[in-house]
Amino acid sequence: QVQLVESGGGLVQAGGSLRLSCAASGRTFSSYAMGWFRQVPGKEREFVAAISWSGGNTYYADSVKGRFTISRDNAKNTVYLEMNSLKPEDTAVYHCARGGQGAYNSVEGYDYWGQGTQVTVTS
C-alpha cells in the first residue's frame, strides 16, 4: 500500500514563500509521475503541477506558472512544491498524488492521494 504524507503548509502573507514536501512510502516511487493538486471548500480539486518519473518533464497550471516549482528527489522518495510570490487565491489544501493512467492534469490521472496540507495566504 502506498502512503503519501504532505508537510510544509502554513500561514503566510501575500508575496511570501512556502515549500511543501510529500514523502512517499514504497520502493517504486521513482517509477511514477507525481502531481500536486489543491482544493478549497465547495470547489473541485484543481491541478497545480506535475513531474515525470525522472524529473525531466514538468507541467504547471497557468495560474501558478512562473511562481511555483515542482521537483523530486527519488533517493528520498520525496516530491516538493516550491511556492513563491504567493497570493490570497492560492489559499487551499494542497494534496500530492501518484500518477496512474490518464491525463497529468486530471484527478482521474492519479491513483494514490495524500491527506493534504493547508496553505493560507493573507493579504
PDB file of N, CA, C and O in Angstrom, residues 17 25 37 68 75 80-81 86 98 113 116:
ATOM      1  N   SER A  17       6.679  32.984   0.668  1.00  0.00           N
ATOM      2  CA  SER A  17       7.017  31.695   0.061  1.00  0.00           C
ATOM      3  C   SER A  17       6.793  30.563   1.047  1.00  0.00           C
ATOM      4  O   SER A  17       6.865  30.753   2.258  1.00  0.00           O
ATOM      5  N   SER A  25       5.821   6.324   0.659  1.00  0.00           N
ATOM      6  CA  SER A  25       6.306   5.009   1.077  1.00  0.00           C
ATOM      7  C   SER A  25       6.448   4.134  -0.155  1.00  0.00           C
ATOM      8  O   SER A  25       5.921   4.432  -1.218  1.00  0.00           O
ATOM      9  N   PHE A  37      -2.122  18.885  -6.406  1.00  0.00           N
ATOM     10  CA  PHE A  37      -3.428  19.476  -6.643  1.00  0.00           C
ATOM     11  C   PHE A  37      -3.794  20.309  -5.418  1.00  0.00           C
ATOM     12  O   PHE A  37      -3.206  20.152  -4.357  1.00  0.00           O
ATOM     13  N   PHE A  68       5.534  28.838  -9.028  1.00  0.00           N
ATOM     14  CA  PHE A  68       5.702  27.555  -8.344  1.00  0.00           C
ATOM     15  C   PHE A  68       6.699  26.690  -9.118  1.00  0.00           C
ATOM     16  O   PHE A  68       6.765  26.755 -10.349  1.00  0.00           O
ATOM     17  N   ALA A  75      15.909   9.533  -4.457  1.00  0.00           N
ATOM     18  CA  ALA A  75      16.660   8.849  -3.403  1.00  0.00           C
ATOM     19  C   ALA A  75      15.972   8.992  -2.049  1.00  0.00           C
ATOM     20  O   ALA A  75      16.141   8.152  -1.161  1.00  0.00           O
ATOM     21  N   TYR A  80       8.545  17.801  -4.087  1.00  0.00           N
ATOM     22  CA  TYR A  80       8.460  19.113  -3.471  1.00  0.00           C
ATOM     23  C   TYR A  80       7.643  20.068  -4.331  1.00  0.00           C
ATOM     24  O   TYR A  80       7.538  19.896  -5.543  1.00  0.00           O
ATOM     25  N   LEU A  81       7.102  21.084  -3.684  1.00  0.00           N
ATOM     26  CA  LEU A  81       6.463  22.180  -4.400  1.00  0.00           C
ATOM     27  C   LEU A  81       6.943  23.475  -3.756  1.00  0.00           C
ATOM     28  O   LEU A  81       6.552  23.786  -2.626  1.00  0.00           O
ATOM     29  N   LEU A  86       3.336  34.219  -3.326  1.00  0.00           N
ATOM     30  CA  LEU A  86       2.019  33.667  -3.013  1.00  0.00           C
ATOM     31  C   LEU A  86       0.953  34.747  -2.983  1.00  0.00           C
ATOM     32  O   LEU A  86       1.210  35.901  -2.588  1.00  0.00           O
ATOM     33  N   ARG A  98       0.105  10.232  -6.654  1.00  0.00           N
ATOM     34  CA  ARG A  98       0.944   9.400  -7.510  1.00  0.00           C
ATOM     35  C   ARG A  98       0.271   9.186  -8.847  1.00  0.00           C
ATOM     36  O   ARG A  98      -0.917   8.834  -8.912  1.00  0.00           O
ATOM     37  N   TRP A 113      -3.464   9.245  -3.120  1.00  0.00           N
ATOM     38  CA  TRP A 113      -3.509  10.639  -2.686  1.00  0.00           C
ATOM     39  C   TRP A 113      -3.103  10.771  -1.228  1.00  0.00           C
ATOM     40  O   TRP A 113      -3.394   9.890  -0.412  1.00  0.00           O
ATOM     41  N   GLY A 116      -3.281  15.846   2.561  1.00  0.00           N
ATOM     42  CA  GLY A 116      -3.226  17.270   2.279  1.00  0.00           C
ATOM     43  C   GLY A 116      -2.610  18.096   3.395  1.00  0.00           C
ATOM     44  O   GLY A 116      -2.551  17.682   4.555  1.00  0.00           O
TER      45      GLY A 116
END
